[in-house]
C-alpha atoms as an extended CHARMM CRD file, in Angstrom:
* protein
*
       257  EXT
         1         1  MET       CA             13.8730000000       -1.0310000000       16.5330000000  PROA      1               0.0000000000
         2         2  ILE       CA             11.4250000000        1.4540000000       17.7410000000  PROA      2               0.0000000000
         3         3  MET       CA              8.2120000000        0.4050000000       15.7240000000  PROA      3               0.0000000000
         4         4  GLY       CA              6.6710000000       -2.2910000000       13.6640000000  PROA      4               0.0000000000
         5         5  TRP       CA              3.4090000000       -2.5360000000       11.4610000000  PROA      5               0.0000000000
         6         6  SER       CA              0.6290000000       -0.3670000000       13.6700000000  PROA      6               0.0000000000
         7         7  ALA       CA             -2.9510000000       -0.6090000000       13.0460000000  PROA      7               0.0000000000
         8         8  ALA       CA             -3.7990000000        2.2490000000       15.1110000000  PROA      8               0.0000000000
         9         9  GLN       CA             -0.9430000000        4.2530000000       13.6420000000  PROA      9               0.0000000000
        10        10  TYR       CA             -2.1150000000        3.2530000000        9.6630000000  PROA      10              0.0000000000
        11        11  SER       CA             -5.8580000000        3.7510000000       11.0880000000  PROA      11              0.0000000000
        12        12  ARG       CA             -4.8710000000        7.4810000000       11.8830000000  PROA      12              0.0000000000
        13        13  PHE       CA             -5.6110000000        8.9300000000        8.6400000000  PROA      13              0.0000000000
        14        14  LEU       CA             -7.8860000000        5.6250000000        7.4460000000  PROA      14              0.0000000000
        15        15  ASP       CA            -10.8280000000        7.6040000000        5.3540000000  PROA      15              0.0000000000
        16        16  ASP       CA             -8.1770000000        8.8310000000        3.2530000000  PROA      16              0.0000000000
        17        17  ARG       CA             -6.4420000000        5.6860000000        2.7420000000  PROA      17              0.0000000000
        18        18  THR       CA             -9.3120000000        3.9840000000        2.0070000000  PROA      18              0.0000000000
        19        19  ARG       CA            -10.3760000000        6.0590000000       -0.9010000000  PROA      19              0.0000000000
        20        20  PRO       CA             -8.2090000000        4.6860000000       -3.3740000000  PROA      20              0.0000000000
        21        21  ALA       CA             -9.4180000000        1.2880000000       -2.3640000000  PROA      21              0.0000000000
        22        22  ARG       CA            -13.2900000000        2.5400000000       -3.1560000000  PROA      22              0.0000000000
        23        23  ASP       CA            -11.9800000000        3.7140000000       -6.5090000000  PROA      23              0.0000000000
        24        24  LEU       CA            -10.4430000000        0.6340000000       -7.2990000000  PROA      24              0.0000000000
        25        25  LEU       CA            -13.3320000000       -1.4350000000       -6.1990000000  PROA      25              0.0000000000
        26        26  HSD       CA            -15.7580000000        0.6280000000       -8.3770000000  PROA      26              0.0000000000
        27        27  ALA       CA            -13.3310000000       -0.4130000000      -11.6620000000  PROA      27              0.0000000000
        28        28  VAL       CA            -14.0140000000       -4.3030000000      -10.8910000000  PROA      28              0.0000000000
        29        29  PRO       CA            -16.3920000000       -5.2980000000      -13.1060000000  PROA      29              0.0000000000
        30        30  LEU       CA            -17.6390000000       -8.4280000000      -11.2850000000  PROA      30              0.0000000000
        31        31  GLU       CA            -21.1540000000       -8.8220000000      -10.2280000000  PROA      31              0.0000000000
        32        32  ALA       CA            -21.4430000000      -11.9800000000       -7.9380000000  PROA      32              0.0000000000
        33        33  PRO       CA            -18.2820000000      -13.3370000000       -7.1800000000  PROA      33              0.0000000000
        34        34  GLY       CA            -18.1340000000      -16.7020000000       -5.0960000000  PROA      34              0.0000000000
        35        35  GLN       CA            -14.9470000000      -15.8720000000       -3.0420000000  PROA      35              0.0000000000
        36        36  VAL       CA            -13.0410000000      -12.6440000000       -2.8230000000  PROA      36              0.0000000000
        37        37  VAL       CA             -9.4330000000      -12.2640000000       -1.2680000000  PROA      37              0.0000000000
        38        38  ASP       CA             -8.3040000000       -9.2680000000       -0.0940000000  PROA      38              0.0000000000
        39        39  LEU       CA             -4.3700000000       -9.4720000000       -0.2710000000  PROA      39              0.0000000000
        40        40  GLY       CA             -2.5750000000       -7.6590000000        2.3090000000  PROA      40              0.0000000000
        41        41  CYS       CA             -5.8400000000       -6.4420000000        3.8130000000  PROA      41              0.0000000000
        42        42  GLY       CA             -4.3150000000       -4.2800000000        6.7050000000  PROA      42              0.0000000000
        43        43  PRO       CA             -6.7730000000       -3.5030000000        9.7080000000  PROA      43              0.0000000000
        44        44  GLY       CA             -9.6160000000       -4.5990000000        7.2080000000  PROA      44              0.0000000000
        45        45  ASN       CA            -10.6990000000       -1.3000000000        6.0890000000  PROA      45              0.0000000000
        46        46  SER       CA            -10.6880000000       -2.6820000000        2.1820000000  PROA      46              0.0000000000
        47        47  THR       CA            -12.1470000000       -5.4900000000        3.2680000000  PROA      47              0.0000000000
        48        48  ALA       CA            -15.1610000000       -3.7100000000        4.8130000000  PROA      48              0.0000000000
        49        49  LEU       CA            -15.4220000000       -2.5520000000        1.1490000000  PROA      49              0.0000000000
        50        50  LEU       CA            -15.6290000000       -5.6430000000       -0.2970000000  PROA      50              0.0000000000
        51        51  VAL       CA            -18.2660000000       -7.5130000000        2.0140000000  PROA      51              0.0000000000
        52        52  GLU       CA            -20.4440000000       -4.1240000000        1.5010000000  PROA      52              0.0000000000
        53        53  ARG       CA            -20.1160000000       -4.7220000000       -2.2480000000  PROA      53              0.0000000000
        54        54  PHE       CA            -20.3640000000       -8.4930000000       -2.5620000000  PROA      54              0.0000000000
        55        55  PRO       CA            -22.3380000000       -9.3680000000        0.7630000000  PROA      55              0.0000000000
        56        56  GLU       CA            -23.1130000000      -13.0660000000       -0.9300000000  PROA      56              0.0000000000
        57        57  ALA       CA            -19.5530000000      -13.6480000000       -1.3830000000  PROA      57              0.0000000000
        58        58  GLN       CA            -17.0800000000      -15.4440000000        0.9350000000  PROA      58              0.0000000000
        59        59  VAL       CA            -14.4210000000      -12.6630000000        1.5400000000  PROA      59              0.0000000000
        60        60  ILE       CA            -10.9310000000      -13.7650000000        3.3970000000  PROA      60              0.0000000000
        61        61  GLY       CA             -8.6370000000      -11.1910000000        4.4590000000  PROA      61              0.0000000000
        62        62  LEU       CA             -4.8630000000      -12.1350000000        4.2920000000  PROA      62              0.0000000000
        63        63  ASP       CA             -1.7330000000       -9.7370000000        5.7630000000  PROA      63              0.0000000000
        64        64  SER       CA              1.6940000000      -10.9830000000        7.1790000000  PROA      64              0.0000000000
        65        65  ASP       CA              1.0880000000       -8.7270000000       10.2320000000  PROA      65              0.0000000000
        66        66  PRO       CA             -0.2920000000      -10.0700000000       13.3340000000  PROA      66              0.0000000000
        67        67  ASP       CA             -1.3970000000       -6.3170000000       14.5330000000  PROA      67              0.0000000000
        68        68  MET       CA             -3.2810000000       -5.7570000000       11.3880000000  PROA      68              0.0000000000
        69        69  ILE       CA             -4.7330000000       -9.3290000000       11.1480000000  PROA      69              0.0000000000
        70        70  ALA       CA             -6.0300000000       -9.0280000000       14.5920000000  PROA      70              0.0000000000
        71        71  THR       CA             -7.6070000000       -5.6350000000       14.1440000000  PROA      71              0.0000000000
        72        72  ALA       CA             -9.1290000000       -6.6190000000       10.7940000000  PROA      72              0.0000000000
        73        73  GLN       CA            -10.8980000000       -9.6820000000       12.7810000000  PROA      73              0.0000000000
        74        74  ARG       CA            -11.7950000000       -7.3610000000       15.6640000000  PROA      74              0.0000000000
        75        75  ASN       CA            -13.5760000000       -5.1340000000       13.0280000000  PROA      75              0.0000000000
        76        76  LEU       CA            -14.6550000000       -7.7100000000       10.7780000000  PROA      76              0.0000000000
        77        77  PRO       CA            -15.7330000000      -10.9510000000       13.0550000000  PROA      77              0.0000000000
        78        78  GLU       CA            -17.6260000000      -12.3950000000       10.2770000000  PROA      78              0.0000000000
        79        79  CYS       CA            -14.6840000000      -12.6540000000        7.8280000000  PROA      79              0.0000000000
        80        80  LEU       CA            -11.8310000000      -15.2210000000        7.6580000000  PROA      80              0.0000000000
        81        81  PHE       CA             -8.6870000000      -13.5500000000        8.2740000000  PROA      81              0.0000000000
        82        82  GLU       CA             -5.1860000000      -15.4920000000        7.8820000000  PROA      82              0.0000000000
        83        83  MET       CA             -1.8070000000      -14.1930000000        8.8280000000  PROA      83              0.0000000000
        84        84  ILE       CA              0.7210000000      -15.2860000000        5.4920000000  PROA      84              0.0000000000
        85        85  ARG       CA              2.9830000000      -13.7970000000        3.5960000000  PROA      85              0.0000000000
        86        86  ILE       CA              1.5850000000      -12.6450000000        0.0970000000  PROA      86              0.0000000000
        87        87  GLU       CA              4.9400000000      -14.1010000000       -1.7500000000  PROA      87              0.0000000000
        88        88  ASP       CA              4.0220000000      -17.3570000000        0.0690000000  PROA      88              0.0000000000
        89        89  TRP       CA              0.0710000000      -17.6560000000       -0.4530000000  PROA      89              0.0000000000
        90        90  GLN       CA             -1.3020000000      -20.4120000000       -2.4350000000  PROA      90              0.0000000000
        91        91  PRO       CA             -5.2210000000      -21.0020000000       -2.3900000000  PROA      91              0.0000000000
        92        92  GLU       CA             -6.8940000000      -23.9500000000       -2.2510000000  PROA      92              0.0000000000
        93        93  VAL       CA             -9.8830000000      -22.8860000000       -4.2970000000  PROA      93              0.0000000000
        94        94  LEU       CA             -9.0330000000      -20.5120000000       -7.1020000000  PROA      94              0.0000000000
        95        95  PRO       CA            -11.0660000000      -16.9770000000       -5.9920000000  PROA      95              0.0000000000
        96        96  ASP       CA            -13.0850000000      -14.8730000000       -8.4640000000  PROA      96              0.0000000000
        97        97  LEU       CA            -11.5280000000      -11.4910000000       -7.0310000000  PROA      97              0.0000000000
        98        98  ILE       CA             -8.0810000000      -11.0260000000       -5.7880000000  PROA      98              0.0000000000
        99        99  PHE       CA             -8.2880000000       -7.2580000000       -4.4570000000  PROA      99              0.0000000000
       100       100  ALA       CA             -4.6010000000       -5.9320000000       -3.4860000000  PROA      100             0.0000000000
       101       101  ASN       CA             -4.7220000000       -2.4800000000       -2.2170000000  PROA      101             0.0000000000
       102       102  ALA       CA             -1.5620000000       -0.7670000000       -1.3320000000  PROA      102             0.0000000000
       103       103  SER       CA              0.0020000000       -4.2660000000       -0.5770000000  PROA      103             0.0000000000
       104       104  LEU       CA              2.1320000000       -4.9390000000       -3.7350000000  PROA      104             0.0000000000
       105       105  GLN       CA              4.4840000000       -2.3710000000       -3.3890000000  PROA      105             0.0000000000
       106       106  TRP       CA              6.2100000000       -4.3900000000       -0.6110000000  PROA      106             0.0000000000
       107       107  VAL       CA              6.6560000000       -7.4970000000       -3.2460000000  PROA      107             0.0000000000
       108       108  ASP       CA              9.6710000000       -7.7550000000       -5.2350000000  PROA      108             0.0000000000
       109       109  ASP       CA              9.8010000000       -8.8140000000       -9.1330000000  PROA      109             0.0000000000
       110       110  HSD       CA              6.4920000000       -7.5670000000      -10.4180000000  PROA      110             0.0000000000
       111       111  GLU       CA              7.1420000000       -8.9150000000      -13.8370000000  PROA      111             0.0000000000
       112       112  ALA       CA              6.7930000000      -12.3870000000      -12.1410000000  PROA      112             0.0000000000
       113       113  LEU       CA              4.5190000000      -11.5510000000       -9.2880000000  PROA      113             0.0000000000
       114       114  PHE       CA              1.4710000000      -10.1450000000      -11.3700000000  PROA      114             0.0000000000
       115       115  PRO       CA              1.2990000000      -13.0390000000      -14.1090000000  PROA      115             0.0000000000
       116       116  HSD       CA              1.7510000000      -15.2250000000      -11.0800000000  PROA      116             0.0000000000
       117       117  LEU       CA             -1.3560000000      -13.5590000000       -9.3440000000  PROA      117             0.0000000000
       118       118  LEU       CA             -3.3870000000      -13.7590000000      -12.1090000000  PROA      118             0.0000000000
       119       119  ASP       CA             -2.7740000000      -17.4710000000      -12.7380000000  PROA      119             0.0000000000
       120       120  LEU       CA             -4.3270000000      -17.6350000000       -9.3410000000  PROA      120             0.0000000000
       121       121  VAL       CA             -7.3730000000      -15.7570000000      -10.4090000000  PROA      121             0.0000000000
       122       122  ALA       CA            -10.6800000000      -18.1080000000      -11.3870000000  PROA      122             0.0000000000
       123       123  PRO       CA            -11.5530000000      -17.9590000000      -15.1770000000  PROA      123             0.0000000000
       124       124  GLY       CA            -13.5410000000      -15.2750000000      -15.7140000000  PROA      124             0.0000000000
       125       125  GLY       CA            -12.6280000000      -13.3420000000      -12.3230000000  PROA      125             0.0000000000
       126       126  ALA       CA            -10.2110000000      -10.0650000000      -11.9550000000  PROA      126             0.0000000000
       127       127  LEU       CA             -7.0080000000       -9.2450000000      -10.4210000000  PROA      127             0.0000000000
       128       128  ALA       CA             -7.4820000000       -5.5190000000       -8.9080000000  PROA      128             0.0000000000
       129       129  VAL       CA             -4.5420000000       -3.9140000000       -7.6910000000  PROA      129             0.0000000000
       130       130  GLN       CA             -3.8370000000       -0.2380000000       -6.3760000000  PROA      130             0.0000000000
       131       131  MET       CA             -0.2160000000        0.6570000000       -5.3790000000  PROA      131             0.0000000000
       132       132  PRO       CA              1.6160000000        4.0910000000       -4.4410000000  PROA      132             0.0000000000
       133       133  ASP       CA              3.5410000000        5.5080000000       -7.1350000000  PROA      133             0.0000000000
       134       134  ASN       CA              5.1960000000        8.3810000000       -4.9310000000  PROA      134             0.0000000000
       135       135  LEU       CA              9.0610000000        7.3890000000       -5.2640000000  PROA      135             0.0000000000
       136       136  ASP       CA             10.1330000000       10.4590000000       -6.7660000000  PROA      136             0.0000000000
       137       137  GLU       CA              7.8670000000       12.7990000000       -4.6610000000  PROA      137             0.0000000000
       138       138  PRO       CA              9.3970000000       15.0470000000       -2.2810000000  PROA      138             0.0000000000
       139       139  SER       CA              8.3710000000       12.8580000000        0.7630000000  PROA      139             0.0000000000
       140       140  HSD       CA              9.7920000000        9.6590000000       -0.4600000000  PROA      140             0.0000000000
       141       141  ARG       CA             13.2100000000       11.5230000000       -1.7800000000  PROA      141             0.0000000000
       142       142  ALA       CA             13.8420000000       13.0410000000        1.6470000000  PROA      142             0.0000000000
       143       143  MET       CA             13.6110000000        9.5740000000        3.1580000000  PROA      143             0.0000000000
       144       144  ARG       CA             16.4870000000        8.6360000000        1.0080000000  PROA      144             0.0000000000
       145       145  GLU       CA             18.1110000000       11.5660000000        1.5300000000  PROA      145             0.0000000000
       146       146  VAL       CA             18.0680000000       11.6600000000        5.0670000000  PROA      146             0.0000000000
       147       147  ALA       CA             18.9260000000        7.8200000000        5.0850000000  PROA      147             0.0000000000
       148       148  SER       CA             22.2080000000        8.8730000000        3.6300000000  PROA      148             0.0000000000
       149       149  HSD       CA             23.1910000000       10.4960000000        6.7710000000  PROA      149             0.0000000000
       150       150  PRO       CA             26.8110000000        8.9680000000        7.9700000000  PROA      150             0.0000000000
       151       151  ARG       CA             25.5670000000        8.9420000000       11.2540000000  PROA      151             0.0000000000
       152       152  TRP       CA             23.1530000000        5.8580000000       10.0550000000  PROA      152             0.0000000000
       153       153  SER       CA             23.8170000000        5.1270000000        6.5900000000  PROA      153             0.0000000000
       154       154  ALA       CA             25.2650000000        1.7590000000        6.9200000000  PROA      154             0.0000000000
       155       155  ARG       CA             22.1360000000        0.7510000000        8.9770000000  PROA      155             0.0000000000
       156       156  LEU       CA             19.6560000000        1.9600000000        6.5970000000  PROA      156             0.0000000000
       157       157  VAL       CA             20.8700000000        0.5980000000        3.0830000000  PROA      157             0.0000000000
       158       158  GLN       CA             18.0020000000       -2.1870000000        2.9360000000  PROA      158             0.0000000000
       159       159  ALA       CA             15.4230000000        0.3200000000        4.2200000000  PROA      159             0.0000000000
       160       160  ASN       CA             16.4470000000        2.8180000000        1.2390000000  PROA      160             0.0000000000
       161       161  ALA       CA             16.0040000000       -0.5450000000       -1.2420000000  PROA      161             0.0000000000
       162       162  ARG       CA             12.5990000000       -1.8410000000        0.8200000000  PROA      162             0.0000000000
       163       163  ARG       CA             10.9370000000       -0.2060000000       -2.3370000000  PROA      163             0.0000000000
       164       164  GLN       CA             11.5820000000       -0.3830000000       -5.7620000000  PROA      164             0.0000000000
       165       165  PRO       CA             10.0740000000        1.7870000000       -8.8050000000  PROA      165             0.0000000000
       166       166  LEU       CA              7.1460000000        0.1770000000      -10.5960000000  PROA      166             0.0000000000
       167       167  ILE       CA              7.5100000000       -1.4460000000      -13.7850000000  PROA      167             0.0000000000
       168       168  PRO       CA              6.2430000000        0.9380000000      -16.7660000000  PROA      168             0.0000000000
       169       169  ALA       CA              2.2790000000        0.5460000000      -17.3780000000  PROA      169             0.0000000000
       170       170  HSD       CA              3.0100000000       -0.4150000000      -20.9730000000  PROA      170             0.0000000000
       171       171  ARG       CA              5.1300000000       -3.5680000000      -19.8110000000  PROA      171             0.0000000000
       172       172  LEU       CA              2.9270000000       -4.7740000000      -17.3230000000  PROA      172             0.0000000000
       173       173  HSD       CA             -0.0470000000       -4.3620000000      -19.5980000000  PROA      173             0.0000000000
       174       174  ALA       CA              1.7010000000       -6.2960000000      -22.1820000000  PROA      174             0.0000000000
       175       175  LEU       CA              2.6400000000       -9.1340000000      -19.5740000000  PROA      175             0.0000000000
       176       176  LEU       CA             -0.9070000000       -9.4460000000      -18.5030000000  PROA      176             0.0000000000
       177       177  ARG       CA             -3.2800000000       -8.7550000000      -21.8700000000  PROA      177             0.0000000000
       178       178  PRO       CA             -2.5520000000      -12.2100000000      -23.8000000000  PROA      178             0.0000000000
       179       179  LEU       CA             -4.2740000000      -13.4300000000      -20.6490000000  PROA      179             0.0000000000
       180       180  CYS       CA             -7.1020000000      -11.2340000000      -20.0000000000  PROA      180             0.0000000000
       181       181  THR       CA            -10.3970000000      -10.2500000000      -22.0960000000  PROA      181             0.0000000000
       182       182  LYS       CA             -9.2730000000       -6.6840000000      -20.6520000000  PROA      182             0.0000000000
       183       183  VAL       CA             -6.4590000000       -4.8920000000      -18.7600000000  PROA      183             0.0000000000
       184       184  ASP       CA             -7.4410000000       -1.4690000000      -17.2380000000  PROA      184             0.0000000000
       185       185  VAL       CA             -4.3340000000        0.8530000000      -16.2910000000  PROA      185             0.0000000000
       186       186  TRP       CA             -4.5180000000        4.1200000000      -14.7930000000  PROA      186             0.0000000000
       187       187  ARG       CA             -2.5910000000        6.6490000000      -12.4740000000  PROA      187             0.0000000000
       188       188  THR       CA             -4.4850000000        9.1310000000      -10.2260000000  PROA      188             0.0000000000
       189       189  ILE       CA             -2.8440000000       11.7290000000       -8.0910000000  PROA      189             0.0000000000
       190       190  TYR       CA             -4.9030000000       12.4820000000       -4.5650000000  PROA      190             0.0000000000
       191       191  HSD       CA             -4.1630000000       15.6920000000       -3.0120000000  PROA      191             0.0000000000
       192       192  PHE       CA             -5.0180000000       15.2160000000        0.8770000000  PROA      192             0.0000000000
       193       193  GLU       CA             -5.8660000000       17.6940000000        3.0750000000  PROA      193             0.0000000000
       194       194  LEU       CA             -3.5660000000       16.8970000000        6.2910000000  PROA      194             0.0000000000
       195       195  ALA       CA             -3.0890000000       19.0160000000        9.4760000000  PROA      195             0.0000000000
       196       196  GLY       CA              0.2880000000       20.5380000000        8.6890000000  PROA      196             0.0000000000
       197       197  VAL       CA              3.7870000000       18.9410000000        7.9110000000  PROA      197             0.0000000000
       198       198  ASP       CA              3.4530000000       17.2960000000       11.3000000000  PROA      198             0.0000000000
       199       199  ALA       CA              0.7850000000       15.2520000000       10.1620000000  PROA      199             0.0000000000
       200       200  ILE       CA              2.6840000000       14.3560000000        6.7560000000  PROA      200             0.0000000000
       201       201  VAL       CA              5.3640000000       12.7080000000        9.2090000000  PROA      201             0.0000000000
       202       202  GLU       CA              2.7080000000       10.8980000000       11.0770000000  PROA      202             0.0000000000
       203       203  TRP       CA              0.8770000000        9.5830000000        7.7560000000  PROA      203             0.0000000000
       204       204  PHE       CA              4.1850000000        8.0100000000        6.5800000000  PROA      204             0.0000000000
       205       205  LYS       CA              5.1400000000        6.6300000000       10.0470000000  PROA      205             0.0000000000
       206       206  GLY       CA              2.1130000000        4.3520000000        9.4710000000  PROA      206             0.0000000000
       207       207  SER       CA              3.6860000000        3.3210000000        5.9940000000  PROA      207             0.0000000000
       208       208  ALA       CA              6.7960000000        4.1230000000        4.2600000000  PROA      208             0.0000000000
       209       209  LEU       CA              9.1240000000        5.2830000000        7.0620000000  PROA      209             0.0000000000
       210       210  ARG       CA              8.3650000000        2.4570000000        8.7620000000  PROA      210             0.0000000000
       211       211  PRO       CA             11.5580000000        0.4190000000        7.5460000000  PROA      211             0.0000000000
       212       212  TYR       CA             13.7790000000        3.1060000000        8.4450000000  PROA      212             0.0000000000
       213       213  LEU       CA             12.7080000000        3.5060000000       11.9890000000  PROA      213             0.0000000000
       214       214  GLU       CA             12.7820000000       -0.0870000000       12.2750000000  PROA      214             0.0000000000
       215       215  ALA       CA             16.4220000000       -0.1150000000       11.7340000000  PROA      215             0.0000000000
       216       216  LEU       CA             17.3110000000        2.6200000000       14.3660000000  PROA      216             0.0000000000
       217       217  THR       CA             17.0080000000        3.2370000000       18.3600000000  PROA      217             0.0000000000
       218       218  GLU       CA             14.4000000000        5.0510000000       19.6210000000  PROA      218             0.0000000000
       219       219  GLU       CA             16.4250000000        8.0600000000       19.9160000000  PROA      219             0.0000000000
       220       220  GLU       CA             17.8740000000        7.6370000000       16.5010000000  PROA      220             0.0000000000
       221       221  GLY       CA             14.2050000000        7.6330000000       15.4600000000  PROA      221             0.0000000000
       222       222  ARG       CA             13.3550000000       10.7330000000       16.6380000000  PROA      222             0.0000000000
       223       223  GLN       CA             16.3580000000       12.6190000000       15.2460000000  PROA      223             0.0000000000
       224       224  PHE       CA             15.6250000000       10.9470000000       11.9760000000  PROA      224             0.0000000000
       225       225  LEU       CA             11.8970000000       12.1790000000       12.2170000000  PROA      225             0.0000000000
       226       226  LEU       CA             13.1870000000       15.4900000000       13.2460000000  PROA      226             0.0000000000
       227       227  THR       CA             15.4020000000       15.8570000000       10.1860000000  PROA      227             0.0000000000
       228       228  TYR       CA             12.6500000000       14.4830000000        7.6930000000  PROA      228             0.0000000000
       229       229  ARG       CA             10.5430000000       16.9070000000        8.6150000000  PROA      229             0.0000000000
       230       230  GLU       CA             13.0820000000       19.7950000000        7.9060000000  PROA      230             0.0000000000
       231       231  GLU       CA             13.6230000000       18.3110000000        4.5730000000  PROA      231             0.0000000000
       232       232  ILE       CA             10.0700000000       18.1960000000        3.3180000000  PROA      232             0.0000000000
       233       233  ALA       CA              8.6010000000       21.0840000000        4.9390000000  PROA      233             0.0000000000
       234       234  PRO       CA              9.5910000000       23.3580000000        1.7320000000  PROA      234             0.0000000000
       235       235  PHE       CA              7.7910000000       21.2190000000       -0.1690000000  PROA      235             0.0000000000
       236       236  TYR       CA              4.4230000000       21.2090000000        1.5610000000  PROA      236             0.0000000000
       237       237  PRO       CA              3.8820000000       24.8710000000        2.5200000000  PROA      237             0.0000000000
       238       238  GLU       CA              1.1010000000       25.3230000000        5.4190000000  PROA      238             0.0000000000
       239       239  SER       CA             -1.8350000000       27.1880000000        5.0150000000  PROA      239             0.0000000000
       240       240  ASP       CA             -3.7920000000       28.3620000000        8.0020000000  PROA      240             0.0000000000
       241       241  GLY       CA             -2.6700000000       25.1080000000        9.6710000000  PROA      241             0.0000000000
       242       242  ARG       CA             -3.2140000000       22.7550000000        6.5430000000  PROA      242             0.0000000000
       243       243  ALA       CA             -0.9110000000       21.2940000000        3.8720000000  PROA      243             0.0000000000
       244       244  LEU       CA             -1.7250000000       19.1260000000        1.0030000000  PROA      244             0.0000000000
       245       245  LEU       CA              0.0080000000       15.8490000000        0.4500000000  PROA      245             0.0000000000
       246       246  ALA       CA              0.1210000000       14.9540000000       -3.4680000000  PROA      246             0.0000000000
       247       247  PHE       CA             -0.0880000000       11.3160000000       -3.4090000000  PROA      247             0.0000000000
       248       248  PRO       CA              0.1640000000        9.3000000000       -6.9190000000  PROA      248             0.0000000000
       249       249  ARG       CA             -1.5490000000        5.8160000000       -6.9880000000  PROA      249             0.0000000000
       250       250  PHE       CA             -1.2720000000        3.2430000000       -9.8720000000  PROA      250             0.0000000000
       251       251  PHE       CA             -4.1850000000        1.0180000000      -10.6290000000  PROA      251             0.0000000000
       252       252  LEU       CA             -4.7420000000       -1.8590000000      -12.5440000000  PROA      252             0.0000000000
       253       253  VAL       CA             -8.1470000000       -4.0730000000      -13.0620000000  PROA      253             0.0000000000
       254       254  ALA       CA             -7.0260000000       -7.0490000000      -15.0840000000  PROA      254             0.0000000000
       255       255  SER       CA             -9.9460000000       -9.4360000000      -16.1480000000  PROA      255             0.0000000000
       256       256  ARG       CA             -9.0000000000      -12.8540000000      -16.4830000000  PROA      256             0.0000000000
       257       257  ALA       CA            -10.2220000000      -15.0070000000      -20.0420000000  PROA      257             0.0000000000
């Protein structure tokens, strides 16, 4: 095992990673929520946006990783943070806003999860979600293809299954709309300018590549990354040392009745 969640690795591209959170927050219709929960807060970048938008609210950050929680607490000592899995969280008081930025893609069974989370929102509040929608992108097809190499395929079965395709927007809308005054769903493709293919590899080392690398030895991890880089290079041509990473994202804001 060569890595776990690393706040430092994740934060190398923090401005670009935070941009979808800003766009999601912009669509939240609440004016003055009393309590806001950042579900899967990571190093606190999305939490900071919530504090800025809702300075009078109690903002709570939740994450299952100790390094992420420690980093978030250092960055935002005025906020309350708790280490807990999303699946295990049960609030004592229903929050007015549950904000989940790039976290729910790691949780199984969205058909049960989303109605459950909406039930945890106070009446008149909102559930706001952003998730990567990139499993069909070259970056992620290459992960699965490299993981199928006989050298390590037996140990990477679980990593390949770690994320499942998102349920269709129309299905999610149908699940939540009867409980809401409005359900806003949209998809955006960002194009992030990075410092070449190597930077794309580094980007995903902080997120989607993590389950693969965790299952390998340090040397195997290096070989995996070298092979992965070779696989993705033709799909991300460099120009003057730069490459564009196309990154589709799924957004949802559900306003509870």
